[in-house]
Tab-separated table of C-alpha atoms in Angstrom:
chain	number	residue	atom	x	y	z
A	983	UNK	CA	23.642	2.102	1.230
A	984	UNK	CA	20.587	0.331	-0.103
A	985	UNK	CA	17.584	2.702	-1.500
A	986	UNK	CA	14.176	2.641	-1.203
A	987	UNK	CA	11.326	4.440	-2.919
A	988	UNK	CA	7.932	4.989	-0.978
A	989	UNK	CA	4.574	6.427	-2.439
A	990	UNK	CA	2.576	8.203	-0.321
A	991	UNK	CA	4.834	8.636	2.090
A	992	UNK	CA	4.553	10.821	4.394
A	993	UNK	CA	1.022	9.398	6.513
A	994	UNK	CA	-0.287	6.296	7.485
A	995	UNK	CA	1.465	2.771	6.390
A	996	UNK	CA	3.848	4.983	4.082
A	997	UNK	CA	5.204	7.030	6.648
A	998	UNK	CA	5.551	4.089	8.878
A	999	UNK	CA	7.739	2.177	6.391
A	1000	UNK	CA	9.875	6.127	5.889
A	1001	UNK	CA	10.428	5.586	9.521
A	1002	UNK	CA	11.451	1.354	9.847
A	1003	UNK	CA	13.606	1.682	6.609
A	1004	UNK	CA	15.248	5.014	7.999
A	1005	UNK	CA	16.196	3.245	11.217
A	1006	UNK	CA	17.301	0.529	9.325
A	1007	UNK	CA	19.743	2.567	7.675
A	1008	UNK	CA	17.982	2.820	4.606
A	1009	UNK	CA	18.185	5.580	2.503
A	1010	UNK	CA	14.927	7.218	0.971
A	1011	UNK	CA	12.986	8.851	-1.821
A	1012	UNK	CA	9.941	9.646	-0.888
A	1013	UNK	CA	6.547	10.310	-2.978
A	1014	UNK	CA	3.613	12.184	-2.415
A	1015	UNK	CA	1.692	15.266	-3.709
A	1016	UNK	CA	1.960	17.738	-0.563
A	1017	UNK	CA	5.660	19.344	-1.500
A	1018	UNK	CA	5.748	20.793	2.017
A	1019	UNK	CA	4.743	17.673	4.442
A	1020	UNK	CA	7.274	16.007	1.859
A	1021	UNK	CA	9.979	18.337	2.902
A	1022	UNK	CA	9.611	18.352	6.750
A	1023	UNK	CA	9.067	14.309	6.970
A	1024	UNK	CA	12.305	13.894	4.974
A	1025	UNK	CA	14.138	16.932	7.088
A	1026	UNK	CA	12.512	14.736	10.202
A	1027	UNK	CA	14.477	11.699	9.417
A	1028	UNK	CA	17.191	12.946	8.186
A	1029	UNK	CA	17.867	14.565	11.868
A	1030	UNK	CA	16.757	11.544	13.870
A	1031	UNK	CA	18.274	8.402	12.066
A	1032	UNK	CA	21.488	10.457	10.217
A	1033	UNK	CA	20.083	8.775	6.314
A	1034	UNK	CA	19.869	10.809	3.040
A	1035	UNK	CA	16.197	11.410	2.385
A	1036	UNK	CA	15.395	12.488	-1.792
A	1037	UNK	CA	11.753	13.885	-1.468
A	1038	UNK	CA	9.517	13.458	-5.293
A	1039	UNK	CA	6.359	15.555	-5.340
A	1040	UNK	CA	4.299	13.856	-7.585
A	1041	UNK	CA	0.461	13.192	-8.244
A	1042	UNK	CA	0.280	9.467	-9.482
A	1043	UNK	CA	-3.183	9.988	-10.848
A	1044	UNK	CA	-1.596	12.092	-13.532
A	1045	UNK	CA	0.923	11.625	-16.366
A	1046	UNK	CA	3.386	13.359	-15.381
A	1047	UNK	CA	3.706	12.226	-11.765
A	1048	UNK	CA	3.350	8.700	-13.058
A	1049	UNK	CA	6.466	9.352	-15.543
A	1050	UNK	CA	8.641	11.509	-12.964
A	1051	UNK	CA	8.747	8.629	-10.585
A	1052	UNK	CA	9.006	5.886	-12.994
A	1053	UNK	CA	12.325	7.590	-14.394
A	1054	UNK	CA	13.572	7.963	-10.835
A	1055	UNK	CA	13.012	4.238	-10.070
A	1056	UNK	CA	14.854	3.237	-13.634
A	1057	UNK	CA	18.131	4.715	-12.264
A	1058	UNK	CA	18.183	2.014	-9.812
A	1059	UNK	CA	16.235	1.551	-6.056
A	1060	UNK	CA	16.624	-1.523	-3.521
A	1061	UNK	CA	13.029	-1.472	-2.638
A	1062	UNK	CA	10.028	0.046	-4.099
A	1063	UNK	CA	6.950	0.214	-1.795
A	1064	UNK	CA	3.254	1.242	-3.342
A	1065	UNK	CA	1.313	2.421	-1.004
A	1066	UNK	CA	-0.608	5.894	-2.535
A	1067	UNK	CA	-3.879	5.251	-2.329
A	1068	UNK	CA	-7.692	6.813	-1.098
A	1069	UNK	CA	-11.563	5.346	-0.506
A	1070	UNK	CA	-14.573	6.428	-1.339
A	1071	UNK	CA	-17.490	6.577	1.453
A	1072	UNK	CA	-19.850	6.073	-0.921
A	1073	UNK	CA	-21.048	2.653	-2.560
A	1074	UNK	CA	-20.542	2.643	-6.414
A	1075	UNK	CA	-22.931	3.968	-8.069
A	1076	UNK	CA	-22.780	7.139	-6.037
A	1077	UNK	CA	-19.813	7.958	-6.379
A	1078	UNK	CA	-18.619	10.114	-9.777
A	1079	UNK	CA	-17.063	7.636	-12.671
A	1080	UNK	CA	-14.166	10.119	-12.961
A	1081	UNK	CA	-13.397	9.719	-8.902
A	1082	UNK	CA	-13.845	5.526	-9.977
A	1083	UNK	CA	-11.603	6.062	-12.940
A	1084	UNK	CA	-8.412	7.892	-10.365
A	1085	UNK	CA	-8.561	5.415	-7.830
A	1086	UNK	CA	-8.206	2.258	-10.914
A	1087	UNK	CA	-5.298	4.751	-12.039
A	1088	UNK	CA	-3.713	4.946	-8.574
A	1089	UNK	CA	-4.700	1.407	-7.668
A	1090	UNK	CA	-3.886	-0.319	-10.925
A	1091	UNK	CA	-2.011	1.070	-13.185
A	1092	UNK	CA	0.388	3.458	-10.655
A	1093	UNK	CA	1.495	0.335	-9.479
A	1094	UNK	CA	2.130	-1.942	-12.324
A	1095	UNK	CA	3.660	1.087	-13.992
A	1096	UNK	CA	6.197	1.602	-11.352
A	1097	UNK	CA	6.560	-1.814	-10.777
A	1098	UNK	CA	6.986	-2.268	-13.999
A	1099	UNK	CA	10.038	0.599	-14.060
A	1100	UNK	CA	12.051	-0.761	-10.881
A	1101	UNK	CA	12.579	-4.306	-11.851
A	1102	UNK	CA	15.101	-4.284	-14.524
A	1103	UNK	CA	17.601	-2.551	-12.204
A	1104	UNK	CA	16.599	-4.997	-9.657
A	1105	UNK	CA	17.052	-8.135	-11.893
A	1106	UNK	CA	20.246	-6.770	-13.306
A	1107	UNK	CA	22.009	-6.793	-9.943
A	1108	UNK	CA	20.052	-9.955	-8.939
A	1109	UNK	CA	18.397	-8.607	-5.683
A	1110	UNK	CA	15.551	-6.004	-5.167
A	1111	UNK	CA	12.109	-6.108	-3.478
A	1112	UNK	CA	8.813	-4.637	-3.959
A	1113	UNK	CA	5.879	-4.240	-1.947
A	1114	UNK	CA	2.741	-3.348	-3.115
A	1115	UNK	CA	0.221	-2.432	-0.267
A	1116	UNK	CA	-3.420	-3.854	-1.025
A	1117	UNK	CA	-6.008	-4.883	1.479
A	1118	UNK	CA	-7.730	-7.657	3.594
A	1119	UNK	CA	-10.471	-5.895	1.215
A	1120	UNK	CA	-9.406	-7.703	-1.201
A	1121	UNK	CA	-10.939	-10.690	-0.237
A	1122	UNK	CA	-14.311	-9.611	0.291
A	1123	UNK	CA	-16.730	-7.743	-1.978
A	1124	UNK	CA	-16.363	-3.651	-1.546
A	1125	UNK	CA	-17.132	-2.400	-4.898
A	1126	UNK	CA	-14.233	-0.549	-7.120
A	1127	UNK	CA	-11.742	0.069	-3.877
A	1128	UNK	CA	-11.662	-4.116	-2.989
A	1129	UNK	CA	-11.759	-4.420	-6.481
A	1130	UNK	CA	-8.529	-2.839	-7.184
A	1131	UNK	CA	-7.068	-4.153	-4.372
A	1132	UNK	CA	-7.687	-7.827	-5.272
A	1133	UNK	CA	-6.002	-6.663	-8.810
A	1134	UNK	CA	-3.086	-5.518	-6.833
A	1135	UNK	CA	-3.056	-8.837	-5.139
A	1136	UNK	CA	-3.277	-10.691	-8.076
A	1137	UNK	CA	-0.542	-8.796	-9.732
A	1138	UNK	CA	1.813	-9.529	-7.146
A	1139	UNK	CA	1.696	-12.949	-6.703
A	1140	UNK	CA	1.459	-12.988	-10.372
A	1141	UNK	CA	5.045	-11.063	-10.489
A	1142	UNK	CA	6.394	-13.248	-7.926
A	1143	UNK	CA	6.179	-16.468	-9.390
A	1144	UNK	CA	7.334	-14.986	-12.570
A	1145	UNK	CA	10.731	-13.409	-10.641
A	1146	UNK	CA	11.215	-16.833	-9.243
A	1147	UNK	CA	15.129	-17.578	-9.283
A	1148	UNK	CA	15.808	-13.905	-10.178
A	1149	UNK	CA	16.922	-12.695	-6.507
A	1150	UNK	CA	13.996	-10.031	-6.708
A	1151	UNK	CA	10.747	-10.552	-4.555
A	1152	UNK	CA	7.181	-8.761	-4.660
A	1153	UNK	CA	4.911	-9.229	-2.142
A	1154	UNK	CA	1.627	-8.054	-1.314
A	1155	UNK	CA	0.800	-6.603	2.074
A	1156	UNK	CA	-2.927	-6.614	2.968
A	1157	UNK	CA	-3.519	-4.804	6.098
A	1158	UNK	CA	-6.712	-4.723	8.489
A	1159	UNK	CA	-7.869	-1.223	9.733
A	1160	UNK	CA	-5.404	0.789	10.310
A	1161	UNK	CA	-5.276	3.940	12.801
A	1162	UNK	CA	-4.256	6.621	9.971
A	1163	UNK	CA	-5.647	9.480	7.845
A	1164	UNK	CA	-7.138	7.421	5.509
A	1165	UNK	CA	-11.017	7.262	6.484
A	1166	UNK	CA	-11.115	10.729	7.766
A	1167	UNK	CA	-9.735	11.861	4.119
A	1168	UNK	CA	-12.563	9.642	2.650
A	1169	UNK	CA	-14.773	11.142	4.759
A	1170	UNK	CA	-16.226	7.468	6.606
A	1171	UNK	CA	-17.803	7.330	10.010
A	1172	UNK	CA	-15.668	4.183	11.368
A	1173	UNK	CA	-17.078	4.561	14.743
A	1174	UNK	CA	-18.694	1.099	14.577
A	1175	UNK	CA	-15.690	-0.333	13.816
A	1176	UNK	CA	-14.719	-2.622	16.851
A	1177	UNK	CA	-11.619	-2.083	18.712
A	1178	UNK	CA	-9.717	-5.104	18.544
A	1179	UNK	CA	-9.829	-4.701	14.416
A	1180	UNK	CA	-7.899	-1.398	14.982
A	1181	UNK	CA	-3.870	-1.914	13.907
A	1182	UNK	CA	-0.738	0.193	14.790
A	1183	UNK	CA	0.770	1.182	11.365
A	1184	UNK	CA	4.100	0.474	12.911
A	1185	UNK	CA	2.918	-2.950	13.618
A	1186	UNK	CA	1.517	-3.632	10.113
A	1187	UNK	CA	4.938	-2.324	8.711
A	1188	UNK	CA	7.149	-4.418	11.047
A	1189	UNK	CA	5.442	-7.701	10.028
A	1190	UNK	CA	5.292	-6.770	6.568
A	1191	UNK	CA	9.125	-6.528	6.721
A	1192	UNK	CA	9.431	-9.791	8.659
A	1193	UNK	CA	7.116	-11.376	5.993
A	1194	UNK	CA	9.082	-9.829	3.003
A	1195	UNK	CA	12.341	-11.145	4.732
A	1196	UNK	CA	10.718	-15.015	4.939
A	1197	UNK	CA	9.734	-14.521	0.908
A	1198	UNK	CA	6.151	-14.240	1.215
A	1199	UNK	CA	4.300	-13.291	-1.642
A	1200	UNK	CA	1.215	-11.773	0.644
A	1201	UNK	CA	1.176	-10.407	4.272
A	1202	UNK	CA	-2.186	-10.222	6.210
A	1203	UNK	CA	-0.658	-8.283	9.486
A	1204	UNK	CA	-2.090	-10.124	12.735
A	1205	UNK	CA	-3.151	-13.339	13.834
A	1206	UNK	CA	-7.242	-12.071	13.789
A	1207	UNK	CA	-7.158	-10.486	10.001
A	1208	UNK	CA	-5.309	-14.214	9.034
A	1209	UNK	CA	-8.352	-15.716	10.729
A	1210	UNK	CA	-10.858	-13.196	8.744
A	1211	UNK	CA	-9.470	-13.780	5.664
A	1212	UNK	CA	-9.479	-17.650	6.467
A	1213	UNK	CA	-12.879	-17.640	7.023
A	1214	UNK	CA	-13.389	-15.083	4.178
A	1215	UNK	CA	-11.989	-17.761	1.762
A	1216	UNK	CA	-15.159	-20.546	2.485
A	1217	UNK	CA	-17.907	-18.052	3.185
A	1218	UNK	CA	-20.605	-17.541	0.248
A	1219	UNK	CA	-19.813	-14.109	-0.921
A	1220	UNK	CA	-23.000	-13.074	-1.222
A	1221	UNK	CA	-22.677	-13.492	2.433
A	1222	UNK	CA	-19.266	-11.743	2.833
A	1223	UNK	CA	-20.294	-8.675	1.000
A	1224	UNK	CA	-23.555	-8.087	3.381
A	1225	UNK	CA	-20.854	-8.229	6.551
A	1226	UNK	CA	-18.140	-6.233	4.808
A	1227	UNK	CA	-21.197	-3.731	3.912
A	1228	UNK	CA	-22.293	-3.725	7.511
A	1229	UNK	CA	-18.883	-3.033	9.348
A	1230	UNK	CA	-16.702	-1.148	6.654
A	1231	UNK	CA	-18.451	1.696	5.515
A	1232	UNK	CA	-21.655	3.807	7.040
C-alpha cells in the first residue's frame, strides 16, 4: 500500500486530502499539534475507508517537531503533502517579529526541510510525489504570508525541474478562499469576501490530485482563481496590492 504523510492534517485542505487519499486506499501519517483531534480523525478513517492511519503530534515551528517528522519521512513515504500553515489579520508592521519569524519557519523552512527529507526515498525507488500547498496569494502583494507563499511556489517549481527524469514530482497547489478554520484562527472578518470566491476544500483537493496526476508543477483550483491569477500576472502591482488589501483582509 502506498503512504502518504500530511501536515496539518486534521482541518481544512489537510483534512480534505486525509479523506481523498484514505478513500483512495492510501495509507496515512498524519501531522499536527492537537494529539487528541489527531487521534479521533485517524480513528475516523480508519472505521470508514478500512486504511492504517499513523498519527505524529508535532509543532513544525519548533526543532523538535521539525526533526520528528523529517525522520519519519526518511524511512520512506509515497507522498508528502505540506500544508501546516496560519495568517496574520494584521498588516506587517503590526504584527510581533517573533509571530513573522514562525510563520517564515512554518512557511519556508518546514517545507524545504521535509521536502528536503522525503526525496531520497522517493528517488531511490524512482516514484514519489510532493505537494506543497501555497496560495493564489502568492501572486499578489500580502506582506510576509504572500511572501512565503510565493517562496513556496518558487521552491517547487524550482524542485521540479530539478527531479526532471527522476520519476518523483512536486507541485505547488495555490488555492483561492477556502471554507475552513483558517481565518477564524487568524482572527479576519472575511465577510466582504464575495461568494463566488468561496471554494469547497474537497474541490480544491480533488483538482489538486487531478493536476498532480497530469504532472503539473502548480495548481490554481477553479476556472475564476486561473482567471485572477491571469490577470494578476499583467496588472501593475502597485495596483494588485491596493485590491488584494481591499478584499483579503479587514
Amino acid at each position: 500500500m502506498p503512504t502518504a504523510l500530511v501536515t496539518g492534517a486534521t482541518a481544512g485542505i489537510g483534512a480534505a486530502f486525509a479523506r481523498r487519499l484514505a478513500a483512495d486506499g492510501v495509507s496515512l501519517v498524519l501531522v499536527a499539534r492537537d494529539r487528541e483531534r489527531l487521534a479521533s480523525s485517524a480513528e475516523a478513517l480508519h472505521k470508514r475507508y478500512g486504511v492504517e492511519v499513523e498519527t505524529l503530534p508535532a509543532d513544525l515551528t519548533l526543532d523538535e517537531g521539525l526533526a520528528a517528522v523529517e525522520e519519519r519521512l526518511r524511512s520512506g513515504v509515497d507522498l508528502l503533502v505540506n500544508n501546516a500553515g496560519f495568517g496574520h489579520r494584521a498588516g506587517f508592521l503590526d504584527v510581533p517579529v517573533a509571530d513573522e519569524l514562525r510563520m517564515l519557519r512554518l512557511h519556508c523552512e518546514a517545507v524545504l526541510r521535509l521536502t528536503r527529507a522525503a526525496l531520497p526515498s522517493m528517488i531511490a525507488k524512482g516514484r514519489g510525489y510532493v505537494v506543497n500547498v501555497a496560495s493564489v496569494a502568492a501572486f499578489f502583494t500580502r506582506g510576509t504570508y504572500s511572501a512565503s507563499k510565493a517562496w513556496a511556489v518558487n521552491f517547487s517549481e524550482s524542485a521540479a525541474a530539478e527531479l526532471t527524469g527522476t520519476g518523483v514530482r512536486v507541485m505547488a497547489l495555490c488555492p483561492g478562499f477556502v471554507r475552513t478554520e483558517f481565518h477564524e484562527r487568524a482572527g479576519m472578518d472575511v465577510s466582504g469576501i464575495p461568494r463566488f470566491l468561496w471554494l469547497r476544500a474537497d474541490q480544491v483537493v480533488d483538482e489538486a490530485v487531478r493536476d498532480l496526476a497530469l504532472g503539473r508543477w502548480v495548481s490554481v483550483p477553479s476556472a475564476r482563481y486561473k482567471l485572477i491569477t491571469g490577470v494578476g500576472r499583467y496588472v501593475p502591482r502597485r495596483i494588485a496590492g491596493a485590491v488584494s488589501r481591499r478584499i483579503g483582509r479587514r
